Amino acid sequence: MSWETVIGLEIHVQLSTKSKLFSGGSTEFGAEANTHVDLIDMGLPGVLPVANKEAFYKAIRFGLATGAKINQTSSFDRKNYFYPDLPKGYQITQMTKPIVEKGSIKIYLDGSEKVINITRAHLEEDAGKSIHDLFDGETGVDLNRAGTPLLEIVSEPEISNAKEAVAYFKAIRQLVTFLDICDGNMAEGSMRCDVNVSIKKNDSSELGTRAELKNINSFKFIEKAINFEIDRQTKLLENGESVVQETRLYDSEKNETRSMRSKEEANDYRYFPCPDLLPVVISDKELIEIKENLPELPEEKEKRYVEDIGLDKSEAVIISSSKAMANMFEEASAKTNDAKLVAKWLVGDVSALLNKDNIEIDESKLSAENFGKLIERITDNTISGKIAKSVLEDIWENGSDVDKVIETKGLVQIQDESILEDIAQKVIQSNPDQVSAYLNGKDKLFGFFVGQVMKETQGKANPKSVNDILRRLLK
Amino acid sequence: MDKKTVTTISYLSRLKIDDEKEEKIIEDLDNIIKFVDQLNIIDTSDVAPLTNPLEKTAKTRKDIVTAKNLKKDLLEVAPSSNDDYFLVPRVVE
């Protein structure tokens, strides 16, 4: 029997507004517990929520960028459940009239392209945080996060395996960071995801019973949790048992999913329109303004890099893969007149350093200005490409200024041809055997002489000048 | 409206219903639902659903932080708290 996997993702994206969705409380991450809690976030009697327009604008940017329908009138509903980090006993969300419906996004996997449809993206408020392990027998509650605006992006069940799910999540992350509506910081929980997994017989048109995997916050765990779940469900069905529709928690330490039975009985949210909030209307004028101010998107950047700047497709793909990378490229290029060389270094040496340190470019000490200057010093012949590599390593480690490194370490390229000629003469005199072999037709030895001169100059010679001089002297 | 439905609803609402009152509550809820059911007599198929009886649209806020740090006051009014957190009986998944 062969089985087919069907996956749908619900991604919660924290919108990067300054204040909360319905109150003037701050959304700053990492503040002292319970210092960013407004009376509205507490759900105290007599308060009324007022919607933050900026959250709508950010949601609309996402909608426009995914070719979705924007509901210019959208409304709020209450989702009722009890949990200590949900002070009001209900979450305000958009059930019946979400702000965004029916979009799509392209994902790329192993060189092929697939479109994943987005059912809807709606605004809702985040809950607070429960801290279970600090206090004996009690749970601590920090409500700083309560009321932070979330955009919940719901995909159609069109994802076929764990790798596609990760590619989809990455594509959404890339898009929301380019749109500047979310910082994409996974470690701080700015993006979290619930995964619906079911399997069905290959020839069946009916979907199988699904399990929902809750609150996964890293690419690695999405893949592992899904693969564990596919395996678990396949075994159940092959043994003639059935999958139970339930919420399961992924335990990254044990690499397994397990049932969250406590949530089962409460899974009746009794949605109804929130009587505290009137429908929010976005005018045509507002919509046009948002559309006109949409930033350049990854796909457009990639196209421009290839067509206007002349980068290789593979370079353009890597550079447009993240906003930080694209910014580094564009800002550093503005400092030089050789954008192609900037791209070559960014994709080559800089990417290698990123991989080695396992960080993103905006976490490194390399500034666009410094990087641009480094490339400039190669193009104006101050240093050779080889020396530039060692300068890069230095500024990578210490964040020091390119020109200072070149000056203090005495790395300036030797421009004076007479000095180079003297060195070349010495090399020729001290290697008579190689000289005669070369002159007798062993052309490959030319590289040996170049190498010797470079060695004598500690790499500071301009390779082109060395080549010219040696060719002249070795006739 | 039966006993099972009332038990489920009261659990979901975290309301405790005394045994001796249960029958009366079932009867009351039954009557309320029958009363509201009269609305179904009217054909509303071409009427758009009403999200709010005020039939107005919302005023919205600009994205500005206006809240002050109320930590001390808020923790003080909670049934149980320490210097930093609200405290509740341990909940673990």
Coordinates of C-alpha atoms in Angstrom, one line a residue:
Chain A
M1 CA 0.0 0.0 0.0
S2 CA 1.4 3.4 -0.8
W3 CA 0.4 6.5 1.1
E4 CA 0.3 10.2 0.2
T5 CA 0.9 12.9 2.8
V6 CA -1.2 16.1 2.9
I7 CA 0.0 19.0 4.9
G8 CA -1.4 22.5 5.7
L9 CA 0.4 25.1 7.7
E10 CA -0.9 27.9 10.0
I11 CA 1.9 30.4 10.5
H12 CA 1.6 33.0 13.2
V13 CA 3.5 36.1 12.3
Q14 CA 4.1 38.8 14.9
L15 CA 3.5 42.1 13.2
S16 CA 6.2 44.6 14.0
T17 CA 4.0 47.4 15.2
K18 CA 5.2 49.5 18.2
S19 CA 2.0 49.1 20.1
K20 CA -0.5 46.3 20.6
L21 CA -3.5 45.3 18.4
F22 CA -6.1 46.9 20.7
S23 CA -4.2 48.9 23.3
G24 CA -1.3 51.4 23.6
G25 CA 0.8 48.8 25.4
S26 CA 4.4 48.3 24.0
T27 CA 5.2 45.2 21.9
E28 CA 8.9 45.4 22.7
F29 CA 10.5 41.9 23.2
G30 CA 12.5 40.9 26.2
A31 CA 11.3 43.6 28.6
E32 CA 11.0 43.0 32.4
A33 CA 7.9 40.8 33.0
N34 CA 4.5 42.5 33.1
T35 CA 5.8 46.0 32.5
H36 CA 4.1 46.3 29.1
V37 CA 0.6 45.5 30.2
D38 CA -2.2 47.9 29.6
L39 CA -5.6 47.7 31.3
I40 CA -7.1 46.5 28.0
D41 CA -4.5 43.7 27.8
M42 CA -5.5 42.7 31.3
G43 CA -9.1 42.5 30.2
L44 CA -10.3 44.5 33.2
P45 CA -14.0 45.4 33.4
G46 CA -15.1 48.6 31.7
V47 CA -12.3 48.9 29.1
L48 CA -12.9 48.9 25.3
P49 CA -10.4 47.7 22.7
V50 CA -9.5 50.1 19.8
A51 CA -7.9 48.6 16.8
N52 CA -4.4 49.7 15.7
K53 CA -4.6 50.8 12.0
E54 CA -1.0 50.0 11.4
A55 CA -1.6 46.3 12.0
F56 CA -4.2 46.4 9.2
Y57 CA -1.8 48.2 6.9
K58 CA 0.9 45.5 7.5
A59 CA -1.6 42.7 6.9
I60 CA -2.7 44.4 3.7
R61 CA 0.9 44.5 2.5
F62 CA 1.1 40.8 2.9
G63 CA -2.2 40.4 1.0
L64 CA -1.1 42.5 -1.9
A65 CA 2.3 40.8 -2.1
T66 CA 0.5 37.4 -2.4
G67 CA -2.0 38.5 -5.0
A68 CA -4.8 38.0 -2.4
K69 CA -8.2 39.6 -2.1
I70 CA -8.3 42.4 0.5
N71 CA -11.5 42.7 2.4
Q72 CA -11.8 46.4 2.9
T73 CA -14.4 45.8 5.6
S74 CA -13.3 43.2 8.1
S75 CA -14.6 42.4 11.5
F76 CA -13.6 40.6 14.7
D77 CA -14.9 37.6 16.6
R78 CA -14.2 36.1 20.0
K79 CA -12.7 32.7 20.3
N80 CA -13.5 31.4 23.8
Y81 CA -11.3 29.3 25.9
F82 CA -9.7 29.3 29.3
Y83 CA -6.0 29.4 29.9
P84 CA -4.0 31.4 32.4
D85 CA -2.1 33.5 29.8
L86 CA -5.3 34.6 28.2
P87 CA -6.7 37.1 30.7
K88 CA -10.1 37.8 29.1
G89 CA -11.1 34.2 28.6
Y90 CA -11.3 34.8 24.9
Q91 CA -9.0 35.7 22.0
I92 CA -10.1 38.4 19.6
T93 CA -9.6 37.1 16.1
Q94 CA -11.1 37.3 12.6
M95 CA -13.2 34.3 11.9
T96 CA -15.9 35.3 9.5
K97 CA -14.4 38.3 7.7
P98 CA -10.6 38.1 7.6
I99 CA -8.7 41.0 6.2
V100 CA -6.9 38.9 3.6
E101 CA -8.3 35.9 1.6
K102 CA -7.1 33.7 -1.3
G103 CA -3.5 34.5 -2.0
S104 CA -0.6 32.4 -3.2
I105 CA 3.1 32.1 -2.9
K106 CA 5.7 30.3 -5.0
I107 CA 8.2 27.9 -3.4
Y108 CA 11.3 26.4 -5.0
L109 CA 12.6 23.0 -4.2
D110 CA 15.3 21.1 -6.0
G111 CA 15.1 23.4 -8.9
S112 CA 11.4 23.1 -9.4
E113 CA 8.7 25.6 -8.7
K114 CA 5.3 25.0 -6.9
V115 CA 2.5 27.3 -6.1
I116 CA 1.0 27.0 -2.6
N117 CA -2.4 28.7 -2.2
I118 CA -3.1 30.7 0.9
T119 CA -6.6 30.3 2.2
R120 CA -6.7 33.4 4.4
A121 CA -4.6 35.6 6.6
H122 CA -6.3 37.2 9.5
L123 CA -5.5 39.5 12.4
E124 CA -5.6 38.3 16.0
E125 CA -4.1 39.0 19.3
D126 CA -1.3 37.0 20.9
A127 CA -1.6 35.5 24.4
G128 CA 0.8 36.1 27.3
K129 CA 3.5 33.6 28.3
S130 CA 3.3 30.9 30.9
I131 CA 6.4 30.1 32.8
H132 CA 6.2 26.5 34.2
D133 CA 9.6 25.7 35.5
L134 CA 10.5 28.7 37.8
F135 CA 8.1 28.2 40.7
D136 CA 7.4 25.1 42.8
G137 CA 3.8 23.9 42.1
E138 CA 2.8 27.1 40.4
T139 CA 2.9 28.6 37.0
G140 CA 4.0 32.2 36.5
V141 CA 2.2 34.4 33.9
D142 CA 3.9 37.2 32.0
L143 CA 1.3 39.3 30.1
N144 CA 3.8 41.5 28.1
R145 CA 3.1 39.6 24.9
A146 CA -0.7 39.6 25.5
G147 CA -2.4 41.6 22.8
T148 CA 0.6 41.7 20.4
P149 CA -0.8 41.7 16.8
L150 CA -0.5 38.4 14.9
L151 CA -1.2 37.7 11.3
E152 CA -2.2 34.1 11.1
I153 CA -1.5 32.8 7.6
V154 CA -3.4 29.7 6.7
S155 CA -2.3 27.6 3.7
E156 CA -4.4 25.2 1.7
P157 CA -3.6 21.5 2.3
E158 CA -1.4 21.4 -0.7
I159 CA 2.0 20.6 0.8
S160 CA 3.2 17.1 0.1
N161 CA 6.1 16.5 2.4
A162 CA 8.3 17.9 5.2
K163 CA 10.8 19.5 2.8
E164 CA 8.1 21.4 1.0
A165 CA 6.6 22.6 4.3
V166 CA 10.0 24.0 5.3
A167 CA 10.4 25.6 1.9
Y168 CA 6.9 27.2 2.3
F169 CA 7.8 28.5 5.7
K170 CA 11.0 29.9 4.5
A171 CA 9.2 31.6 1.6
I172 CA 6.7 33.2 4.0
R173 CA 9.6 34.3 6.2
Q174 CA 11.5 35.8 3.3
L175 CA 8.4 37.7 2.2
V176 CA 7.3 39.1 5.6
T177 CA 10.8 40.3 6.3
F178 CA 11.1 42.0 2.8
L179 CA 7.7 43.6 3.4
D180 CA 9.0 44.9 6.7
I181 CA 5.9 43.6 8.6
C182 CA 7.8 41.1 10.8
D183 CA 11.4 40.8 12.0
G184 CA 11.3 37.1 11.2
N185 CA 13.2 36.3 14.4
M186 CA 12.4 32.7 15.1
A187 CA 14.4 32.5 18.4
E188 CA 12.2 35.3 19.9
G189 CA 9.1 33.6 18.6
S190 CA 8.2 36.2 16.0
M191 CA 7.2 33.4 13.8
R192 CA 5.6 30.2 15.0
C193 CA 3.7 27.5 13.2
D194 CA 1.0 24.8 13.6
V195 CA 1.2 22.0 11.2
N196 CA -1.8 19.9 10.1
V197 CA -0.7 16.5 8.9
S198 CA -2.8 13.7 7.4
I199 CA -2.1 10.7 5.1
K200 CA -4.4 9.1 2.6
K201 CA -4.2 6.2 0.2
N202 CA -2.6 7.2 -3.1
D203 CA -5.7 6.7 -5.2
S204 CA -8.2 8.2 -2.7
S205 CA -9.7 11.6 -3.3
E206 CA -10.8 11.8 0.3
L207 CA -8.5 13.4 2.9
G208 CA -7.4 11.3 5.9
T209 CA -8.0 12.3 9.5
R210 CA -5.5 15.0 10.5
A211 CA -3.4 15.6 13.6
E212 CA -2.4 19.2 14.4
L213 CA 1.1 19.7 15.6
K214 CA 1.3 22.8 17.8
N215 CA 3.7 25.7 18.1
I216 CA 6.8 24.7 16.3
N217 CA 9.4 27.5 16.0
S218 CA 12.3 26.3 13.9
F219 CA 12.9 25.0 10.4
K220 CA 14.6 21.9 11.7
F221 CA 11.8 21.0 14.1
I222 CA 9.1 21.5 11.4
E223 CA 10.8 18.9 9.3
K224 CA 11.5 16.5 12.1
A225 CA 8.0 16.8 13.6
I226 CA 6.3 16.2 10.2
N227 CA 8.5 13.2 9.4
F228 CA 7.8 11.7 12.8
E229 CA 4.1 12.2 12.4
I230 CA 4.0 10.7 8.8
D231 CA 5.7 7.7 10.2
R232 CA 3.4 7.4 13.2
Q233 CA 0.2 7.7 11.1
T234 CA 1.5 5.3 8.4
K235 CA 2.2 2.6 11.0
L236 CA -1.3 3.1 12.6
L237 CA -3.1 2.8 9.2
E238 CA -1.0 -0.2 8.1
N239 CA -1.9 -2.0 11.3
G240 CA -5.5 -1.4 10.5
E241 CA -5.9 1.2 13.3
S242 CA -7.1 4.7 12.7
V243 CA -5.7 8.2 13.3
V244 CA -7.5 10.2 15.9
Q245 CA -8.2 13.9 15.2
E246 CA -6.3 15.7 17.9
T247 CA -3.7 18.3 18.9
R248 CA -0.2 17.0 19.4
L249 CA 2.8 18.5 20.9
Y250 CA 6.3 18.1 19.3
D251 CA 9.0 17.3 21.9
S252 CA 12.3 18.3 20.3
E253 CA 14.4 16.6 22.9
K254 CA 12.8 13.2 22.4
N255 CA 12.0 13.9 18.7
E256 CA 8.4 12.7 19.0
T257 CA 4.9 14.1 19.0
R258 CA 2.5 13.3 21.8
S259 CA -1.2 13.9 22.4
M260 CA -2.2 17.0 24.3
R261 CA -5.3 15.4 25.8
S262 CA -6.1 18.5 28.0
K263 CA -6.9 20.5 24.9
E264 CA -9.4 18.0 23.6
E265 CA -12.4 18.7 25.6
A266 CA -11.9 22.5 25.3
N267 CA -11.8 22.3 21.5
D268 CA -15.1 24.0 21.2
Y269 CA -14.4 27.7 20.9
R270 CA -17.9 29.0 20.5
Y271 CA -17.0 31.9 18.1
F272 CA -19.3 34.9 18.0
P273 CA -18.9 38.4 16.7
C274 CA -17.0 40.6 19.2
P275 CA -19.6 43.1 20.5
D276 CA -16.8 45.5 21.6
L277 CA -15.5 46.1 18.1
L278 CA -17.1 47.6 15.1
P279 CA -16.1 46.5 11.6
V280 CA -12.9 48.2 10.4
V281 CA -13.0 49.8 7.0
I282 CA -10.1 50.5 4.8
S283 CA -10.7 53.2 2.2
D284 CA -9.7 53.0 -1.5
K285 CA -7.3 55.8 -0.9
E286 CA -5.5 53.9 1.9
L287 CA -5.4 50.8 -0.2
I288 CA -3.8 52.6 -3.2
E289 CA -1.3 54.3 -0.9
I290 CA -0.2 50.9 0.5
K291 CA 0.0 49.5 -2.9
E292 CA 2.2 52.3 -4.2
N293 CA 4.5 52.0 -1.3
L294 CA 5.1 48.3 -1.5
P295 CA 8.9 47.6 -1.4
E296 CA 10.7 45.6 -4.1
L297 CA 10.0 41.9 -3.5
P298 CA 12.6 39.1 -3.6
E299 CA 11.5 37.9 -7.0
E300 CA 11.7 41.4 -8.5
K301 CA 15.1 42.0 -7.0
E302 CA 16.4 38.7 -8.4
K303 CA 15.2 39.7 -11.9
R304 CA 16.7 43.2 -11.6
Y305 CA 20.1 41.8 -10.4
V306 CA 20.3 39.5 -13.4
E307 CA 18.9 41.8 -16.1
D308 CA 20.2 45.3 -15.0
I309 CA 23.4 44.5 -13.0
G310 CA 24.4 41.4 -14.9
L311 CA 24.8 38.9 -12.0
D312 CA 24.6 35.2 -12.6
K313 CA 21.2 33.7 -11.8
S314 CA 22.7 31.7 -9.0
E315 CA 24.3 34.8 -7.4
A316 CA 21.1 36.7 -7.7
V317 CA 19.1 33.9 -6.0
I318 CA 21.5 33.8 -3.0
I319 CA 21.6 37.6 -2.6
S320 CA 17.9 38.1 -2.9
S321 CA 17.2 35.2 -0.5
S322 CA 17.1 37.5 2.6
K323 CA 16.5 41.2 3.1
A324 CA 19.7 41.5 5.1
M325 CA 21.8 40.0 2.3
A326 CA 20.1 42.2 -0.4
N327 CA 20.7 45.3 1.7
M328 CA 24.3 44.4 2.2
F329 CA 24.7 43.9 -1.6
E330 CA 22.9 47.1 -2.5
E331 CA 24.6 49.3 0.1
A332 CA 28.1 48.0 -0.5
S333 CA 27.6 48.3 -4.3
A334 CA 26.7 51.9 -3.9
K335 CA 30.2 52.5 -2.5
T336 CA 32.0 51.0 -5.5
N337 CA 31.6 50.9 -9.2
D338 CA 31.9 47.2 -9.5
A339 CA 28.6 45.6 -8.2
K340 CA 29.5 42.3 -9.9
L341 CA 32.7 42.0 -7.8
V342 CA 30.6 42.8 -4.7
A343 CA 28.3 40.0 -5.6
K344 CA 31.2 37.6 -6.2
W345 CA 32.7 38.3 -2.8
L346 CA 29.3 38.2 -1.1
V347 CA 28.4 34.8 -2.5
G348 CA 31.9 33.4 -2.2
D349 CA 34.1 34.4 0.8
V350 CA 31.5 36.2 2.8
S351 CA 29.0 33.3 2.5
A352 CA 31.7 30.9 3.5
L353 CA 32.3 32.9 6.7
L354 CA 28.6 33.0 7.4
N355 CA 28.4 29.2 7.0
K356 CA 31.4 28.7 9.2
D357 CA 30.0 30.8 12.0
N358 CA 26.4 29.7 11.3
I359 CA 25.0 33.2 11.4
E360 CA 23.0 35.5 9.2
I361 CA 24.7 38.5 7.7
D362 CA 23.0 41.1 9.9
E363 CA 24.4 39.2 12.9
S364 CA 28.0 39.6 11.7
K365 CA 30.4 42.5 12.4
L366 CA 30.6 43.3 8.7
S367 CA 29.1 46.6 7.8
A368 CA 28.0 47.4 4.2
E369 CA 30.2 50.5 4.3
N370 CA 33.3 48.6 5.3
F371 CA 32.6 45.8 2.9
G372 CA 32.1 48.2 0.0
K373 CA 35.4 49.9 0.9
L374 CA 37.1 46.5 0.8
I375 CA 35.9 45.9 -2.7
E376 CA 36.9 49.5 -3.7
R377 CA 40.4 48.8 -2.5
I378 CA 40.6 45.8 -4.8
T379 CA 39.3 47.8 -7.8
D380 CA 41.6 50.8 -7.2
N381 CA 44.6 48.4 -6.9
T382 CA 45.5 49.3 -3.3
I383 CA 45.4 45.6 -2.4
S384 CA 45.3 42.3 -4.3
G385 CA 42.4 39.9 -4.2
K386 CA 44.6 37.6 -2.1
I387 CA 45.4 40.2 0.5
A388 CA 41.7 41.2 0.5
K389 CA 40.8 37.8 1.8
S390 CA 43.0 38.3 4.8
V391 CA 41.7 41.8 5.3
L392 CA 38.1 40.4 5.1
E393 CA 39.0 37.8 7.8
D394 CA 40.3 40.6 10.0
I395 CA 37.3 42.9 9.7
W396 CA 35.1 39.9 10.0
E397 CA 36.6 39.0 13.4
N398 CA 37.1 42.4 14.8
G399 CA 34.8 44.8 12.8
S400 CA 37.9 47.0 12.2
D401 CA 38.1 49.6 9.5
V402 CA 39.4 48.3 6.1
D403 CA 41.8 51.2 5.5
K404 CA 43.3 50.9 9.1
V405 CA 43.9 47.2 8.6
I406 CA 45.6 47.8 5.3
E407 CA 47.7 50.6 6.8
T408 CA 48.7 49.1 10.1
K409 CA 49.6 45.7 8.6
G410 CA 51.4 47.3 5.7
L411 CA 49.4 45.5 3.1
V412 CA 49.4 48.1 0.4
Q413 CA 50.1 46.6 -3.0
I414 CA 53.5 47.3 -4.4
Q415 CA 52.9 49.6 -7.3
D416 CA 56.4 50.6 -8.0
E417 CA 57.4 48.5 -11.0
S418 CA 61.2 49.0 -10.4
I419 CA 60.9 47.3 -7.0
L420 CA 58.9 44.4 -8.6
E421 CA 61.5 44.1 -11.3
D422 CA 64.4 43.9 -8.8
I423 CA 62.6 41.1 -7.0
A424 CA 61.8 39.3 -10.3
Q425 CA 65.5 39.5 -11.3
K426 CA 66.5 38.0 -8.0
V427 CA 64.0 35.1 -8.4
I428 CA 65.3 34.5 -11.9
Q429 CA 69.0 34.5 -10.8
S430 CA 68.5 32.1 -7.9
N431 CA 66.5 29.6 -9.9
P432 CA 68.7 28.9 -13.0
D433 CA 67.5 25.3 -13.5
Q434 CA 63.9 26.4 -13.7
V435 CA 64.8 29.2 -16.0
S436 CA 66.5 27.0 -18.6
A437 CA 63.6 24.4 -18.3
Y438 CA 61.1 27.2 -19.0
L439 CA 63.1 28.6 -21.9
N440 CA 63.2 25.0 -23.3
G441 CA 59.5 25.0 -23.6
K442 CA 58.2 24.0 -20.1
D443 CA 55.6 26.8 -20.1
K444 CA 53.9 25.6 -17.0
L445 CA 56.9 26.8 -14.9
F446 CA 55.7 30.4 -15.5
G447 CA 53.4 30.0 -12.5
F448 CA 56.3 29.0 -10.4
F449 CA 58.1 32.3 -11.0
V450 CA 54.9 34.3 -10.3
G451 CA 54.5 32.3 -7.1
Q452 CA 58.1 33.1 -6.0
V453 CA 57.7 36.8 -6.6
M454 CA 54.4 36.8 -4.7
K455 CA 56.1 34.9 -1.9
E456 CA 59.0 37.5 -1.7
T457 CA 56.4 40.3 -1.6
Q458 CA 54.2 38.6 0.9
G459 CA 51.3 38.7 -1.6
K460 CA 51.5 42.5 -2.0
A461 CA 52.5 42.5 -5.6
N462 CA 49.9 43.3 -8.2
P463 CA 49.6 40.0 -10.1
K464 CA 49.2 41.6 -13.4
S465 CA 52.4 43.7 -13.1
V466 CA 54.3 40.6 -12.0
N467 CA 53.1 38.7 -15.0
D468 CA 54.1 41.5 -17.4
I469 CA 57.5 41.9 -15.8
L470 CA 58.3 38.2 -15.8
R471 CA 57.2 37.7 -19.4
R472 CA 59.5 40.5 -20.4
L473 CA 62.5 39.2 -18.4
L474 CA 62.1 35.6 -19.3
K475 CA 62.3 36.1 -23.1
Chain B
M1 CA -31.5 21.0 25.5
D2 CA -30.5 18.0 27.6
K3 CA -28.4 17.2 30.6
K4 CA -25.3 16.4 28.5
T5 CA -25.4 19.7 26.6
V6 CA -25.7 21.7 29.8
T7 CA -22.9 19.8 31.4
T8 CA -20.7 20.5 28.4
I9 CA -21.6 24.2 28.3
S10 CA -21.1 24.7 32.0
Y11 CA -17.7 23.0 31.8
L12 CA -16.6 25.2 28.8
S13 CA -17.8 28.3 30.7
R14 CA -16.2 27.1 34.0
L15 CA -19.5 27.5 35.8
K16 CA -20.5 25.1 38.4
I17 CA -24.2 24.2 38.4
D18 CA -25.7 22.8 41.6
D19 CA -27.4 19.4 41.1
E20 CA -30.7 20.6 42.5
K21 CA -30.8 23.5 40.1
E22 CA -29.9 21.6 37.0
E23 CA -33.4 20.6 35.9
K24 CA -34.7 24.2 36.3
I25 CA -31.7 25.5 34.3
I26 CA -32.3 23.0 31.5
E27 CA -36.0 24.1 31.4
D28 CA -35.1 27.8 31.4
L29 CA -32.5 27.4 28.6
D30 CA -35.0 25.4 26.6
N31 CA -37.5 28.2 26.9
I32 CA -34.9 30.8 26.0
I33 CA -34.0 28.9 22.8
K34 CA -37.6 28.4 21.8
F35 CA -38.2 32.2 22.3
V36 CA -35.2 33.1 20.2
D37 CA -36.1 30.5 17.6
Q38 CA -39.1 32.6 16.6
L39 CA -36.6 34.7 14.6
N40 CA -36.3 31.7 12.2
I41 CA -39.9 32.3 11.0
I42 CA -38.6 35.4 9.1
D43 CA -36.9 34.8 5.8
T44 CA -33.5 36.6 6.0
S45 CA -31.9 35.0 3.0
D46 CA -31.2 38.3 1.3
V47 CA -30.2 40.2 4.4
A48 CA -26.5 40.5 5.1
P49 CA -25.4 39.2 8.5
L50 CA -25.2 41.9 11.2
T51 CA -21.8 42.2 12.9
N52 CA -22.8 45.0 15.2
P53 CA -26.2 46.5 16.0
L54 CA -24.8 50.0 15.8
E55 CA -24.3 49.7 12.1
K56 CA -21.3 52.0 12.2
T57 CA -17.6 51.4 11.5
A58 CA -14.8 51.5 13.9
K59 CA -12.6 54.4 14.9
T60 CA -9.0 53.2 14.9
R61 CA -5.8 54.1 16.7
K62 CA -2.4 55.3 15.4
D63 CA 0.4 53.0 16.3
I64 CA 1.7 54.8 19.3
V65 CA 2.7 53.4 22.7
T66 CA 0.6 55.2 25.4
A67 CA 0.6 52.7 28.2
K68 CA 2.5 53.3 31.4
N69 CA 4.2 50.6 33.5
L70 CA 1.4 49.4 35.8
K71 CA 3.2 46.3 36.9
K72 CA 3.1 46.9 40.6
D73 CA -0.6 47.9 40.7
L74 CA -1.7 45.0 38.4
L75 CA 0.2 42.4 40.4
E76 CA -1.2 43.7 43.6
V77 CA -4.8 43.2 42.6
A78 CA -4.2 39.7 41.4
P79 CA -5.3 36.8 43.7
S80 CA -1.8 35.5 43.7
S81 CA 1.5 37.0 42.5
N82 CA 5.2 37.4 43.4
D83 CA 7.5 40.4 42.5
D84 CA 7.3 39.7 38.8
Y85 CA 4.6 37.3 37.8
F86 CA 0.9 36.5 38.2
L87 CA 0.8 33.1 39.9
V88 CA -1.7 30.3 39.1
P89 CA -1.9 26.6 40.0
R90 CA 0.6 24.8 37.9
V91 CA -0.6 24.1 34.3
V92 CA 1.6 21.8 32.3
E93 CA 1.0 20.2 28.9

